[in-house]
Coordinates of C-alpha atoms in Angstrom, one line a residue:
Chain A
M215 CA -16.0 21.0 15.7
M216 CA -12.3 20.4 15.3
K217 CA -10.7 20.8 11.9
I218 CA -7.1 20.2 10.7
N219 CA -5.9 21.4 7.3
L220 CA -2.8 19.9 5.9
K221 CA -0.9 21.0 2.8
I222 CA 0.5 17.9 1.1
E223 CA 3.7 17.8 -0.9
P224 CA 2.6 16.3 -4.3
S225 CA 5.7 14.0 -4.4
L226 CA 6.1 10.3 -3.8
E227 CA 9.4 11.0 -2.1
E228 CA 7.6 12.9 0.6
L229 CA 5.1 10.1 1.4
D230 CA 6.8 9.3 4.7
K231 CA 6.3 12.9 5.9
T232 CA 2.7 12.8 4.6
R233 CA 1.9 9.6 6.5
N234 CA 3.4 11.0 9.7
A235 CA 1.4 14.3 9.4
I236 CA -1.9 12.5 8.7
N237 CA -1.3 10.0 11.5
N238 CA -0.7 12.8 14.0
A239 CA -3.8 14.7 12.8
I240 CA -6.1 11.7 13.1
I241 CA -4.8 10.9 16.7
Q242 CA -5.3 14.6 17.6
L243 CA -8.9 14.3 16.5
V244 CA -10.0 10.9 17.7
G245 CA -7.2 9.5 19.9
E246 CA -5.4 6.2 19.4
K247 CA -7.6 3.7 17.5
N248 CA -6.8 0.4 16.1
W249 CA -8.0 1.4 12.6
I250 CA -5.8 4.4 12.2
Y251 CA -3.1 2.5 10.2
E252 CA -5.6 1.4 7.5
L253 CA -7.3 4.7 7.3
N254 CA -4.0 6.5 6.8
L255 CA -3.2 3.9 4.1
A256 CA -6.5 4.7 2.3
I257 CA -5.6 8.4 2.4
E258 CA -2.1 7.6 1.1
E259 CA -3.5 5.5 -1.8
I260 CA -5.7 8.5 -2.8
I261 CA -2.8 10.9 -2.7
V262 CA -0.7 8.5 -4.8
N263 CA -3.5 8.3 -7.3
I264 CA -3.6 12.1 -7.5
I265 CA 0.2 12.3 -7.9
D266 CA 0.2 9.5 -10.6
H267 CA -2.7 10.9 -12.6
G268 CA -2.5 14.6 -11.7
T269 CA -1.2 17.7 -13.4
K270 CA 2.4 18.8 -12.6
G271 CA 2.4 21.6 -10.1
A272 CA -1.1 20.8 -8.7
T273 CA -1.6 21.3 -5.0
I274 CA -3.1 18.8 -2.6
N275 CA -4.8 19.6 0.7
V276 CA -6.2 17.2 3.2
I277 CA -8.8 18.5 5.6
L278 CA -9.7 16.3 8.6
E279 CA -12.7 17.0 10.8
K280 CA -14.6 15.2 13.5
E281 CA -18.3 15.5 13.3
N282 CA -20.2 13.6 16.1
N283 CA -19.2 9.9 15.6
K284 CA -17.7 10.5 12.1
L285 CA -14.3 11.4 10.9
L286 CA -14.5 13.3 7.6
I287 CA -11.5 13.5 5.4
T288 CA -11.6 15.8 2.4
I289 CA -8.8 15.6 -0.2
I290 CA -8.8 18.6 -2.5
D291 CA -6.5 18.8 -5.5
T292 CA -6.1 21.3 -8.4
S293 CA -5.3 18.6 -11.0
T294 CA -7.5 18.0 -14.1
M295 CA -10.8 16.4 -13.4
F296 CA -10.4 12.8 -12.2
D297 CA -13.0 10.7 -10.5
M298 CA -11.3 7.6 -9.0
T299 CA -14.6 6.4 -7.5
T300 CA -16.0 5.4 -10.9
K301 CA -13.3 2.8 -11.5
P302 CA -14.9 -0.6 -11.7
E303 CA -14.2 -3.3 -9.1
P304 CA -11.3 -5.4 -10.1
D305 CA -11.7 -9.1 -10.9
L306 CA -9.1 -10.3 -8.4
E307 CA -8.7 -13.8 -9.9
Q308 CA -7.9 -12.3 -13.3
H309 CA -5.8 -9.6 -11.8
F310 CA -3.5 -12.2 -10.1
K311 CA -3.5 -14.4 -13.2
E312 CA -2.1 -11.6 -15.2
Y313 CA 0.5 -10.8 -12.6
K314 CA -0.7 -7.1 -12.5
K315 CA 1.2 -4.9 -10.2
R316 CA -1.1 -1.9 -10.2
G317 CA -4.8 -1.2 -10.0
L318 CA -5.9 -2.3 -6.5
G319 CA -5.6 1.0 -4.7
I320 CA -9.2 2.1 -5.2
F321 CA -10.5 -1.3 -4.3
L322 CA -8.4 -1.0 -1.1
I323 CA -9.8 2.5 -0.3
K324 CA -13.4 1.4 -0.8
N325 CA -12.9 -1.6 1.5
I326 CA -11.4 0.6 4.3
V327 CA -13.7 3.6 4.5
D328 CA -17.4 3.8 5.3
N329 CA -18.3 6.2 2.6
I330 CA -16.7 7.9 -0.4
N331 CA -17.9 10.9 -2.3
Y332 CA -16.5 12.8 -5.3
K333 CA -17.3 16.2 -6.8
Y334 CA -15.5 18.6 -9.2
E335 CA -16.1 22.2 -8.3
K336 CA -14.4 25.4 -9.4
G337 CA -11.4 23.6 -10.9
K338 CA -10.9 21.3 -8.0
N339 CA -11.3 17.6 -7.4
I340 CA -13.0 17.2 -4.0
L341 CA -13.0 13.7 -2.6
T342 CA -14.5 13.1 0.8
I343 CA -14.2 9.9 2.7
T344 CA -16.0 9.1 5.9
K345 CA -14.9 6.8 8.7
I346 CA -17.3 5.9 11.5
I347 CA -15.4 6.4 14.8
E348 CA -15.5 3.2 16.8
G349 CA -13.1 1.1 18.8
Chain B
M240 CA 14.3 7.2 4.8
E241 CA 15.7 4.4 2.6
L242 CA 15.2 0.9 1.4
N243 CA 17.7 -1.8 2.4
L244 CA 17.8 -5.2 0.8
D245 CA 20.0 -8.0 2.0
F246 CA 20.3 -11.1 -0.2
I247 CA 21.3 -14.3 1.6
K248 CA 21.9 -17.7 -0.1
D249 CA 20.7 -20.5 2.2
N250 CA 21.1 -23.9 0.6
N251 CA 18.5 -24.1 -2.2
N252 CA 16.8 -20.9 -1.1
I253 CA 17.4 -17.2 -1.4
I254 CA 16.4 -15.1 1.5
V255 CA 15.8 -11.4 1.0
K256 CA 15.7 -9.3 4.1
V257 CA 13.9 -6.1 3.5
K258 CA 14.3 -3.0 5.7
G259 CA 12.2 0.1 5.2
V260 CA 8.7 0.7 3.8
L261 CA 7.2 -0.5 0.5
D262 CA 5.1 2.4 -0.7
A263 CA 4.7 3.9 -4.1
H264 CA 8.1 5.5 -3.9
F265 CA 10.2 2.6 -2.8
S266 CA 8.3 -0.3 -4.4
P267 CA 9.7 0.1 -7.9
Q268 CA 13.3 -0.2 -6.7
F269 CA 12.3 -3.2 -4.6
E270 CA 10.8 -4.9 -7.6
K271 CA 13.8 -4.1 -9.8
K272 CA 16.5 -5.2 -7.4
V273 CA 14.9 -8.4 -6.4
S274 CA 13.9 -9.3 -10.0
E275 CA 17.5 -8.6 -11.3
Y276 CA 18.9 -10.7 -8.5
I277 CA 16.7 -13.8 -8.9
K278 CA 16.4 -13.8 -12.7
P279 CA 19.7 -15.8 -13.4
L280 CA 19.2 -18.1 -10.4
N281 CA 17.0 -21.1 -9.9
N282 CA 16.0 -21.0 -6.2
H283 CA 13.0 -20.7 -4.0
L284 CA 12.6 -17.2 -2.6
I285 CA 11.8 -16.2 1.0
I286 CA 11.1 -12.5 1.5
D287 CA 11.6 -11.5 5.1
L288 CA 9.4 -8.5 5.9
S289 CA 9.9 -8.4 9.6
N290 CA 11.6 -5.0 9.3
V291 CA 9.0 -3.5 7.0
S292 CA 6.6 -1.4 9.0
H293 CA 4.4 -0.4 6.1
I294 CA 3.3 -1.8 2.7
A295 CA 0.9 0.0 0.4
S296 CA -0.9 -1.5 -2.6
A297 CA 2.2 -0.7 -4.8
G298 CA 4.3 -2.8 -2.4
F299 CA 2.1 -5.8 -2.6
G300 CA 1.8 -5.2 -6.4
A301 CA 5.6 -5.3 -6.8
L302 CA 5.5 -8.9 -5.6
M303 CA 3.6 -10.0 -8.7
P304 CA 6.3 -9.6 -11.3
I305 CA 8.7 -11.3 -8.9
K306 CA 6.1 -14.1 -8.5
N307 CA 5.9 -14.3 -12.3
I308 CA 9.7 -14.9 -12.5
Q309 CA 9.5 -17.6 -9.9
D310 CA 6.4 -19.3 -11.4
S311 CA 8.0 -19.4 -14.8
K312 CA 10.9 -21.4 -13.3
G313 CA 8.6 -23.6 -11.1
K314 CA 10.1 -22.1 -8.0
K315 CA 8.2 -20.7 -5.0
I316 CA 8.0 -17.3 -3.4
V317 CA 6.9 -17.1 0.3
L318 CA 6.8 -14.2 2.8
I319 CA 7.7 -14.1 6.5
G320 CA 7.4 -11.6 9.3
L321 CA 4.3 -9.6 8.3
N322 CA 3.2 -7.4 11.1
D323 CA -0.5 -7.3 12.1
N324 CA -1.3 -4.2 10.1
V325 CA 0.5 -5.4 7.0
K326 CA -1.1 -8.8 7.2
K327 CA -4.6 -7.4 7.4
I328 CA -4.1 -5.5 4.1
F329 CA -2.4 -8.5 2.6
N330 CA -5.6 -10.6 3.3
L331 CA -8.0 -7.8 2.4
L332 CA -6.4 -7.4 -1.1
G333 CA -6.6 -11.2 -1.7
F334 CA -2.8 -11.7 -1.9
S335 CA -3.2 -14.5 0.7
N336 CA -4.8 -16.5 -2.1
V337 CA -1.8 -16.4 -4.3
I338 CA 1.3 -16.0 -2.0
K339 CA 1.9 -18.0 1.1
E340 CA 3.1 -16.3 4.3
Y341 CA 4.6 -17.8 7.4
K342 CA 5.5 -16.5 10.9
T343 CA 9.0 -17.8 11.0
L344 CA 11.9 -18.6 8.7
E345 CA 11.8 -22.3 9.9
E346 CA 8.1 -22.7 8.9
A347 CA 8.8 -21.1 5.6
K348 CA 11.8 -23.3 4.9
S349 CA 9.9 -26.5 5.7
S350 CA 7.1 -25.5 3.3
L351 CA 9.6 -25.3 0.3

């Protein structure tokens, strides 16, 4: 089983570097696929959520592994406990009516990945997303 | 990496050519610069995204305060030049229900 562990700079200014590193890691594991862009975006949205809600000085690690026909991506951070998966689905009509500029990230993540799982263990937020490898 | 905005007056329209990415880092400055530019004006707005390779939820979200300014004046906001990846997310998030997008500048202009 192939596994790649990336240490992520917890800074919005470094997002471009982060995107490149994750893109390269996914390609290394599964080759070129037409869904890599959106999966990378989902991971970016998770990282941005951690940076926005997280504790200063917290570390973020992204572990990518291929398991049979699945790509598992585990995002581990040392911020205070924060479960983004419990956020309720947005009412899009209302969202646009109020001209809201934030709050669609989690909705986007849930629409892109095949499974999402959260746990808090030993002072760490552990979020695992699964993508079925196809295409 | 940087964000480049080019503001062009074209008859009754303002065209904003954007170059870079609209992620959580760059979107706030995109929103601020475009909002400040259009606030004193009374024109339709065409945002050209053909040189934008990547837009995250923060980038699409930044369009909403800009749309608010335009709506309050009864002026339109339209997008052009979305690449396939960006367009897919634009549709997925439901922005296609509130902001129109066109392939070319000509198509956008004739819609205004």
